[in-house]
Amino acid sequence: MKKNFRDEAWLEQSIIVLNGIGEKMLERFAKRSLLTLNDLLFHLPIRYQDKTRVVPISSLRIGDSALLTGELTQCKTHFARRAVLSCEISDGSGVVSLRFFHFNKQQVAGLTRALEQGKWLKCFGEIKRGRQSLEITHPEYRIIDQHQPIQVDETLTPIYPTTEGLSQLALRNAIGQVIEHLKSQIEPQEVQQGKACKERPCKEQVCDFLPLSIRQELQLPSLLQALIYLHAPPPDCPVFELVEGNDPYRQRLVFEELLAHQLSMKRAYQRQAQQYAYPLSLASKQSGQQQYSTQFLEQLPFKLTPAQSRVVAEIAADVSQSHPMQRLIQGDVGSGKTVVAALAALYAIENGFQAALMAPTELLAEQHRDNFQQWLEPMGLSVAWLSGKSKIKQRREALKCIADGTAQMIIGTHALFQAEVTFHHLGLVIIDEQHRFGVHQRLALLQKGQELQPNKELQLNKESQPGKAFYPHQLIMTATPIPRTLAMTAYADLDCSIIDELPPGRTPVETVVLGEQRRDDILQRVHQACLNGRQAYWVCTLIEESEVLQCQAAEQTYELLCSQLPDISIGLVHGRMKGDEKKAVMRSFKQGDILLLIATTVIEVGVDVPNASLMIIENAERLGLSQLHQLRGRVGRGSQSSACVLMYGSPLSKNGKARLMTLRETNDGFEVARKDLALRGPGEVLGTRQTGLAEMKIADIVRDQHLIPGINEVAQRIINDYPEAVDPLINRWIGKNRDYQNV
């Protein structure tokens, strides 16, 4: 390393302190976000090459990469469309061809002079099947003296993730300097024999923030030992486990990264618990206020299920506290989450506050508006509506009612968090289908409800202090069930409730998987169902994400089915229709005037038509499991038997078949979510905009989920017994992203 290299805080230094790194090379490393020595240290190999031993040619296998030595027995040059140099080497046990392409005549002449018959080579490359023998294309090679001992590497050769202009040689050289410096801080035999590294001051080596007692209890190698091993594995290491990430050294780093995320979530939970909120009393003593929640329950035509009642009680306990509620409600499609949300909103309203519900799509927000108007307006409560497509006059009226408190319940899309929206007294924020929103959007809505001075009229909390910020309670809902291990990692900053039963009278949906060649049979089934007075959905999908193309496909299908089923009333709804048009179509469908509804995936959530008992999903193989499950949930909401037909196009991929078979075999949303996680990963299941899980450096939430329950316990121990280790662990793995972990 260069002379200005310093031991103190050395990992935070720029990589320019390394030999071979100048300004131009610095720019190339920056493309991979490799700016400091610490970045290099945690830039781990994705695979390895074994140049630690010479392999006899007779034992070579196609597809292997191997180090060979042998005598050049012949060397020929061919000039056709391109220059080709073909050589053969023999080690006495067999022969391998070496082939070099894309040279001009001058380059070939120089290569031919270097590779003369009779010379000995040491070469490395991937073994392929040639015309007459095994061959290696463009091998790494060196002329050697056959009478001298053959030099081989002492460790496996790492192959790193890279980018254009940044070679493996440059990466190995830079990272190698950091590793050599680390090795100089410990006894060599400690690394080779796998012993625990000595405890040393942080300025002398990479800091191991994981407490020694926990490492010893869990039999984890030290961080220093793990890093050295992964960058320079010994020749006898289990390479397959190393690449798959199941070896104890990579798992040591995985453990720490997952631990950092867990600590970040718990720290966020602690911060929320220290914030102020107005407690909401269920038996309000304020004059003039009514117990709307009691009225609401009395007017419902059904009783809450035990699961709904349990979750309502959990919400009631939360909102009675002087810190903001942060609760996630998970419930399968049709489990009654909206009714629970309405009760939570009424707790806020009967205490003199406003409640706001934000939904990700116009259609879902409109469905919520219709439901809440039907429930709340008979009680004399006002429901305001705000969306990006609201007309100017309607928007101005809504903004005025929201600002002066005339509107107690506010429902809308992402328009709710825009700068011009000012709430009077926002006491509760409800976010539906939370994975559709980015973390900044949810944070913006919460901050809109922040009050820097407690309102004297609403000051129910004796602990209220002037100058303190007061935040609204927050209720998050999702109809996408989340596997337990994923929820423990992604939502550790939230209290979780599960509505794990459906209302009585709901019948399981029969799921059928049919190829598109059965289209006529499916049409006949739809026709017969509609003639019998039942209603059906026909959902159109495309590979392209374009909403325009999705809508065009729906329009074409609508025209086709209208001609094929002339005696059936058919409607069309898609995302590019005007709000009034969509509303009119959906109203006609709900009333039974339309028997067959052609739609895009805009009906995925929020549509509730009990008489609809048949769902056709065209090109179902193009959708994810979660989306298919959501669409299937639009039927089975009444007492009659319901069915969902997954129509697929050929050929069907392995993953596509796995998704469709999962839907055919189970109606359990949590089992569907577990399969979805295994097939697509956490970023797709949760939505990449709101979780750091998809950006983990080393951990794989699917592969490493067995670690999560234990990590949850360790995180709490560290918070209780080693609080000084919390911030360093979070900073190492999450850094500046720590403030955006599921607020």
CSV table of C-alpha atoms in Angstrom, one decimal, residues 47-365:
chain,number,residue,atom,x,y,z
A,47,ARG,CA,-17.4,-18.0,-7.6
A,48,TYR,CA,-13.9,-19.3,-7.6
A,49,GLN,CA,-11.3,-20.8,-9.9
A,50,ASP,CA,-9.0,-23.6,-8.7
A,51,LYS,CA,-5.4,-23.0,-9.7
A,52,THR,CA,-4.0,-24.7,-6.7
A,53,ARG,CA,-3.3,-28.0,-8.4
A,54,VAL,CA,-2.4,-29.4,-11.8
A,55,VAL,CA,-5.0,-31.8,-13.3
A,56,PRO,CA,-3.9,-34.7,-15.5
A,57,ILE,CA,-5.5,-34.3,-19.0
A,58,SER,CA,-6.8,-37.8,-18.8
A,59,SER,CA,-9.1,-36.9,-15.9
A,60,LEU,CA,-10.6,-33.7,-17.4
A,61,ARG,CA,-14.4,-33.4,-17.6
A,62,ILE,CA,-16.4,-31.2,-20.0
A,63,GLY,CA,-17.6,-28.1,-18.2
A,64,ASP,CA,-14.8,-28.1,-15.6
A,65,SER,CA,-12.2,-25.3,-15.4
A,66,ALA,CA,-8.8,-26.7,-14.7
A,67,LEU,CA,-5.0,-25.9,-14.5
A,68,LEU,CA,-3.0,-28.0,-17.0
A,69,THR,CA,0.6,-28.4,-18.0
A,70,GLY,CA,1.9,-30.1,-21.2
A,71,GLU,CA,4.2,-30.0,-24.1
A,72,LEU,CA,3.2,-28.2,-27.3
A,73,THR,CA,3.1,-31.0,-29.9
A,74,GLN,CA,1.7,-28.9,-32.8
A,75,CYS,CA,0.6,-25.3,-33.7
A,76,LYS,CA,-1.4,-24.4,-36.8
A,77,THR,CA,-2.7,-21.1,-38.2
A,78,HIS,CA,-5.9,-20.8,-40.4
A,79,PHE,CA,-7.0,-17.6,-42.2
A,80,ALA,CA,-10.6,-17.7,-43.3
A,81,ARG,CA,-13.1,-15.1,-42.2
A,82,ARG,CA,-11.0,-14.7,-39.1
A,83,ALA,CA,-7.6,-15.7,-37.9
A,84,VAL,CA,-7.6,-19.0,-35.9
A,85,LEU,CA,-4.5,-20.4,-34.1
A,86,SER,CA,-4.9,-24.0,-33.0
A,87,CYS,CA,-2.4,-25.8,-30.7
A,88,GLU,CA,-2.2,-29.1,-29.0
A,89,ILE,CA,-0.5,-29.9,-25.7
A,90,SER,CA,0.1,-33.3,-24.2
A,91,ASP,CA,1.1,-34.3,-20.7
A,92,GLY,CA,1.6,-38.0,-21.5
A,93,SER,CA,-1.9,-38.9,-20.3
A,94,GLY,CA,-3.9,-37.2,-23.0
A,95,VAL,CA,-4.1,-34.3,-25.5
A,96,VAL,CA,-6.0,-31.0,-25.3
A,97,SER,CA,-6.5,-28.5,-28.1
A,98,LEU,CA,-6.0,-24.8,-27.4
A,99,ARG,CA,-7.8,-22.4,-29.8
A,100,PHE,CA,-7.2,-18.6,-30.2
A,101,PHE,CA,-9.5,-16.4,-32.3
A,102,HIS,CA,-9.9,-12.9,-33.6
A,103,PHE,CA,-6.2,-12.0,-34.3
A,104,ASN,CA,-4.8,-10.0,-37.2
A,105,LYS,CA,-1.9,-11.5,-39.1
A,106,GLN,CA,0.7,-9.5,-37.1
A,107,GLN,CA,-0.7,-10.7,-33.8
A,108,VAL,CA,-0.9,-14.3,-35.0
A,109,ALA,CA,2.7,-14.2,-36.1
A,110,GLY,CA,3.8,-13.0,-32.7
A,111,LEU,CA,1.7,-15.7,-30.9
A,112,THR,CA,3.1,-18.4,-33.3
A,113,ARG,CA,6.7,-17.4,-32.4
A,114,ALA,CA,5.9,-17.6,-28.7
A,115,LEU,CA,4.1,-20.9,-28.9
A,116,GLU,CA,6.7,-23.0,-30.7
A,117,GLN,CA,6.5,-26.8,-30.8
A,118,GLY,CA,8.4,-28.5,-28.0
A,119,LYS,CA,7.8,-25.7,-25.4
A,120,TRP,CA,6.0,-26.5,-22.2
A,121,LEU,CA,2.9,-24.5,-21.1
A,122,LYS,CA,0.9,-24.0,-17.9
A,123,CYS,CA,-2.6,-23.0,-18.9
A,124,PHE,CA,-6.0,-22.6,-17.3
A,125,GLY,CA,-9.5,-22.5,-18.9
A,126,GLU,CA,-12.9,-24.1,-19.3
A,127,ILE,CA,-12.9,-27.6,-20.9
A,128,LYS,CA,-15.2,-27.9,-23.9
A,129,ARG,CA,-15.9,-30.7,-26.4
A,130,GLY,CA,-13.9,-30.1,-29.6
A,131,ARG,CA,-14.1,-31.7,-33.1
A,132,GLN,CA,-11.5,-34.4,-32.4
A,133,SER,CA,-10.6,-33.9,-28.7
A,134,LEU,CA,-11.2,-31.7,-25.7
A,135,GLU,CA,-10.3,-28.1,-26.1
A,136,ILE,CA,-9.9,-24.8,-24.3
A,137,THR,CA,-10.8,-21.5,-26.0
A,138,HIS,CA,-8.5,-18.5,-25.2
A,139,PRO,CA,-6.9,-20.1,-22.2
A,140,GLU,CA,-4.7,-18.2,-19.7
A,141,TYR,CA,-1.2,-19.5,-20.3
A,142,ARG,CA,2.4,-19.2,-19.4
A,143,ILE,CA,5.6,-20.7,-20.9
A,144,ILE,CA,7.3,-22.8,-18.2
A,145,ASP,CA,10.5,-24.7,-17.6
A,146,GLN,CA,9.6,-28.4,-17.5
A,147,HIS,CA,12.6,-29.1,-15.3
A,148,GLN,CA,11.6,-26.6,-12.6
A,149,PRO,CA,8.8,-27.2,-10.0
A,150,ILE,CA,5.4,-26.0,-11.2
A,151,GLN,CA,4.2,-23.0,-9.3
A,152,VAL,CA,0.5,-23.1,-8.2
A,153,ASP,CA,-1.6,-20.7,-6.2
A,154,GLU,CA,-1.9,-21.2,-2.5
A,155,THR,CA,-5.6,-20.4,-2.4
A,156,LEU,CA,-8.6,-20.5,-4.7
A,157,THR,CA,-8.8,-17.6,-7.2
A,158,PRO,CA,-11.8,-15.3,-6.5
A,159,ILE,CA,-14.1,-14.1,-9.3
A,160,TYR,CA,-15.8,-10.9,-8.2
A,161,PRO,CA,-18.9,-9.0,-9.5
A,162,THR,CA,-17.6,-6.4,-11.9
A,163,THR,CA,-18.6,-3.9,-14.5
A,164,GLU,CA,-17.3,-2.6,-17.9
A,165,GLY,CA,-13.8,-1.3,-17.7
A,166,LEU,CA,-13.1,-3.0,-14.3
A,167,SER,CA,-11.1,-6.2,-14.7
A,168,GLN,CA,-10.8,-9.1,-12.4
A,169,LEU,CA,-7.1,-8.5,-12.2
A,170,ALA,CA,-7.6,-4.9,-10.9
A,171,LEU,CA,-10.2,-6.1,-8.4
A,172,ARG,CA,-8.0,-8.9,-7.1
A,173,ASN,CA,-5.0,-6.6,-6.8
A,174,ALA,CA,-7.0,-4.0,-4.8
A,175,ILE,CA,-8.8,-6.4,-2.5
A,176,GLY,CA,-5.7,-8.5,-2.2
A,177,GLN,CA,-3.8,-5.5,-0.6
A,178,VAL,CA,-6.6,-5.1,2.0
A,179,ILE,CA,-6.6,-8.8,2.8
A,180,GLU,CA,-2.8,-8.9,3.1
A,181,HIS,CA,-3.0,-6.0,5.6
A,182,LEU,CA,-5.6,-7.9,7.6
A,183,LYS,CA,-3.5,-11.1,7.6
A,184,SER,CA,-0.6,-9.1,9.0
A,185,GLN,CA,-2.7,-8.3,12.0
A,186,ILE,CA,-3.1,-11.9,13.1
A,187,GLU,CA,-1.1,-15.0,13.4
A,188,PRO,CA,-1.1,-17.0,10.1
A,189,GLN,CA,-1.9,-20.3,11.8
A,190,GLU,CA,-5.1,-18.8,13.2
A,191,VAL,CA,-6.5,-18.4,9.8
A,192,GLN,CA,-5.2,-21.7,8.4
A,193,GLN,CA,-6.3,-23.8,11.4
A,194,GLY,CA,-9.7,-22.1,11.8
A,195,LYS,CA,-9.1,-20.8,15.3
A,196,ALA,CA,-10.8,-17.8,16.7
A,197,CYS,CA,-8.9,-14.6,16.0
A,198,LYS,CA,-7.5,-12.7,19.0
A,199,GLU,CA,-9.4,-9.7,20.3
A,200,ARG,CA,-7.5,-6.6,19.1
A,201,PRO,CA,-8.2,-2.9,19.1
A,202,CYS,CA,-10.4,-1.8,16.1
A,203,LYS,CA,-7.7,0.4,14.7
A,204,GLU,CA,-5.6,-2.7,14.0
A,205,GLN,CA,-8.2,-4.8,12.3
A,206,VAL,CA,-11.8,-4.9,11.1
A,207,CYS,CA,-14.0,-4.4,14.1
A,208,ASP,CA,-16.1,-7.4,15.2
A,209,PHE,CA,-19.1,-5.8,16.7
A,210,LEU,CA,-20.9,-9.1,17.4
A,211,PRO,CA,-20.2,-9.7,21.1
A,212,LEU,CA,-17.6,-12.5,21.7
A,213,SER,CA,-20.0,-14.3,24.2
A,214,ILE,CA,-22.6,-14.6,21.5
A,215,ARG,CA,-20.1,-15.8,18.9
A,216,GLN,CA,-18.8,-18.4,21.2
A,217,GLU,CA,-22.3,-19.6,22.2
A,218,LEU,CA,-23.4,-19.9,18.5
A,219,GLN,CA,-19.9,-21.3,17.5
A,220,LEU,CA,-19.5,-18.5,14.9
A,221,PRO,CA,-16.1,-17.7,13.4
A,222,SER,CA,-14.9,-14.1,13.9
A,223,LEU,CA,-15.7,-11.5,11.2
A,224,LEU,CA,-12.0,-11.2,10.4
A,225,GLN,CA,-11.5,-14.9,10.0
A,226,ALA,CA,-14.6,-15.2,7.8
A,227,LEU,CA,-13.6,-12.3,5.5
A,228,ILE,CA,-10.1,-13.7,4.9
A,229,TYR,CA,-11.4,-17.2,4.2
A,230,LEU,CA,-14.0,-16.0,1.7
A,231,HIS,CA,-11.5,-13.8,-0.3
A,232,ALA,CA,-8.8,-16.4,-0.2
A,233,PRO,CA,-10.2,-19.9,0.5
A,234,PRO,CA,-7.8,-22.8,1.1
A,235,PRO,CA,-7.5,-25.5,-1.6
A,236,ASP,CA,-9.4,-28.1,0.3
A,237,CYS,CA,-12.5,-26.0,1.0
A,238,PRO,CA,-15.9,-27.3,0.0
A,239,VAL,CA,-16.3,-25.1,-3.1
A,240,PHE,CA,-20.0,-26.0,-3.8
A,241,GLU,CA,-21.1,-24.9,-0.3
A,242,LEU,CA,-18.9,-21.8,-0.6
A,243,VAL,CA,-20.6,-20.7,-3.9
A,244,GLU,CA,-24.1,-21.6,-2.6
A,245,GLY,CA,-23.6,-19.6,0.5
A,246,ASN,CA,-24.0,-22.5,3.0
A,247,ASP,CA,-20.5,-22.6,4.4
A,248,PRO,CA,-20.0,-21.4,8.0
A,249,TYR,CA,-17.9,-18.4,6.9
A,250,ARG,CA,-20.4,-16.9,4.5
A,251,GLN,CA,-23.2,-17.8,6.9
A,252,ARG,CA,-21.3,-15.8,9.6
A,253,LEU,CA,-21.6,-12.7,7.4
A,254,VAL,CA,-25.2,-13.5,6.5
A,255,PHE,CA,-26.0,-13.8,10.2
A,256,GLU,CA,-24.6,-10.3,10.9
A,257,GLU,CA,-26.3,-8.7,7.9
A,258,LEU,CA,-29.7,-10.1,8.9
A,259,LEU,CA,-29.0,-9.1,12.5
A,260,ALA,CA,-28.3,-5.5,11.4
A,261,HIS,CA,-31.7,-5.4,9.6
A,262,GLN,CA,-33.4,-6.8,12.6
A,263,LEU,CA,-31.7,-4.2,14.9
A,264,SER,CA,-32.7,-1.5,12.5
A,265,MET,CA,-36.4,-2.6,12.6
A,266,LYS,CA,-36.3,-2.8,16.4
A,267,ARG,CA,-34.6,0.6,16.7
A,268,ALA,CA,-37.4,2.0,14.4
A,269,TYR,CA,-40.0,0.4,16.7
A,270,GLN,CA,-38.3,2.0,19.8
A,271,ARG,CA,-38.3,5.4,18.1
A,272,GLN,CA,-42.0,5.1,17.3
A,273,ALA,CA,-42.7,4.1,20.9
A,274,GLN,CA,-41.0,7.3,22.1
A,275,GLN,CA,-43.1,9.5,19.9
A,276,TYR,CA,-46.2,11.2,21.1
A,277,ALA,CA,-49.8,10.5,20.0
A,278,TYR,CA,-53.2,11.5,21.3
A,279,PRO,CA,-54.7,8.4,23.0
A,280,LEU,CA,-58.2,7.5,21.7
A,281,SER,CA,-60.7,6.6,24.3
A,282,LEU,CA,-63.4,4.1,23.3
A,283,ALA,CA,-65.8,5.6,25.8
A,284,SER,CA,-65.3,9.3,24.9
A,285,LYS,CA,-66.4,11.8,27.6
A,286,GLN,CA,-66.2,14.8,25.3
A,287,SER,CA,-69.6,16.6,25.1
A,288,GLY,CA,-71.5,16.2,21.9
A,289,GLN,CA,-69.5,13.1,20.7
A,290,GLN,CA,-71.2,9.8,20.1
A,291,GLN,CA,-70.0,6.3,20.2
A,292,TYR,CA,-70.1,5.8,16.4
A,293,SER,CA,-68.3,2.5,16.7
A,294,THR,CA,-71.3,1.0,18.7
A,295,GLN,CA,-73.8,2.3,16.1
A,296,PHE,CA,-71.7,0.9,13.3
A,297,LEU,CA,-71.6,-2.6,14.8
A,298,GLU,CA,-75.4,-2.5,15.4
A,299,GLN,CA,-76.2,-1.6,11.7
A,300,LEU,CA,-74.0,-4.3,10.3
A,301,PRO,CA,-76.0,-7.2,8.8
A,302,PHE,CA,-73.5,-9.7,10.3
A,303,LYS,CA,-71.5,-10.3,13.4
A,304,LEU,CA,-67.7,-10.0,13.4
A,305,THR,CA,-65.8,-13.2,13.2
A,306,PRO,CA,-63.7,-14.2,16.3
A,307,ALA,CA,-60.6,-13.3,14.3
A,308,GLN,CA,-62.0,-9.8,13.5
A,309,SER,CA,-63.0,-9.2,17.1
A,310,ARG,CA,-59.5,-10.2,18.3
A,311,VAL,CA,-57.8,-7.8,15.9
A,312,VAL,CA,-60.3,-5.0,16.8
A,313,ALA,CA,-59.4,-5.5,20.5
A,314,GLU,CA,-55.6,-5.3,19.6
A,315,ILE,CA,-56.2,-2.0,17.7
A,316,ALA,CA,-58.3,-0.6,20.6
A,317,ALA,CA,-55.5,-1.3,23.1
A,318,ASP,CA,-53.0,0.3,20.7
A,319,VAL,CA,-54.8,3.6,20.1
A,320,SER,CA,-55.5,4.1,23.8
A,321,GLN,CA,-51.8,4.6,24.3
A,322,SER,CA,-49.9,7.9,24.3
A,323,HIS,CA,-47.6,6.8,21.5
A,324,PRO,CA,-48.5,6.1,17.9
A,325,MET,CA,-50.0,2.7,17.0
A,326,GLN,CA,-47.9,1.0,14.3
A,327,ARG,CA,-50.0,-2.1,13.4
A,328,LEU,CA,-50.0,-4.3,10.3
A,329,ILE,CA,-53.2,-6.3,9.6
A,330,GLN,CA,-52.7,-9.3,7.4
A,331,GLY,CA,-55.8,-11.0,6.1
A,332,ASP,CA,-56.6,-13.3,3.2
A,333,VAL,CA,-58.8,-12.0,0.4
A,334,GLY,CA,-62.4,-11.6,1.7
A,335,SER,CA,-61.5,-11.9,5.4
A,336,GLY,CA,-63.1,-8.6,6.4
A,337,LYS,CA,-60.1,-6.2,6.8
A,338,THR,CA,-62.1,-3.2,5.6
A,339,VAL,CA,-64.7,-3.6,8.4
A,340,VAL,CA,-61.9,-3.7,11.0
A,341,ALA,CA,-60.4,-0.5,9.4
A,342,ALA,CA,-63.8,1.2,9.6
A,343,LEU,CA,-64.0,0.5,13.3
A,344,ALA,CA,-60.5,1.9,13.8
A,345,ALA,CA,-61.5,5.1,11.9
A,346,LEU,CA,-64.6,5.5,14.1
A,347,TYR,CA,-62.4,5.3,17.2
A,348,ALA,CA,-60.6,8.4,15.9
A,349,ILE,CA,-63.7,10.2,14.7
A,350,GLU,CA,-65.6,9.8,18.0
A,351,ASN,CA,-62.6,11.4,19.8
A,352,GLY,CA,-62.8,14.4,17.6
A,353,PHE,CA,-60.1,13.5,15.1
A,354,GLN,CA,-60.0,12.8,11.4
A,355,ALA,CA,-59.1,9.5,9.8
A,356,ALA,CA,-57.5,9.1,6.4
A,357,LEU,CA,-57.4,6.0,4.2
A,358,MET,CA,-54.9,5.8,1.3
A,359,ALA,CA,-55.3,3.2,-1.4
A,360,PRO,CA,-52.9,2.5,-4.3
A,361,THR,CA,-55.4,2.6,-7.2
A,362,GLU,CA,-58.3,4.7,-8.2
A,363,LEU,CA,-60.6,1.7,-8.4
A,364,LEU,CA,-59.7,0.4,-4.9
A,365,ALA,CA,-60.0,3.9,-3.4
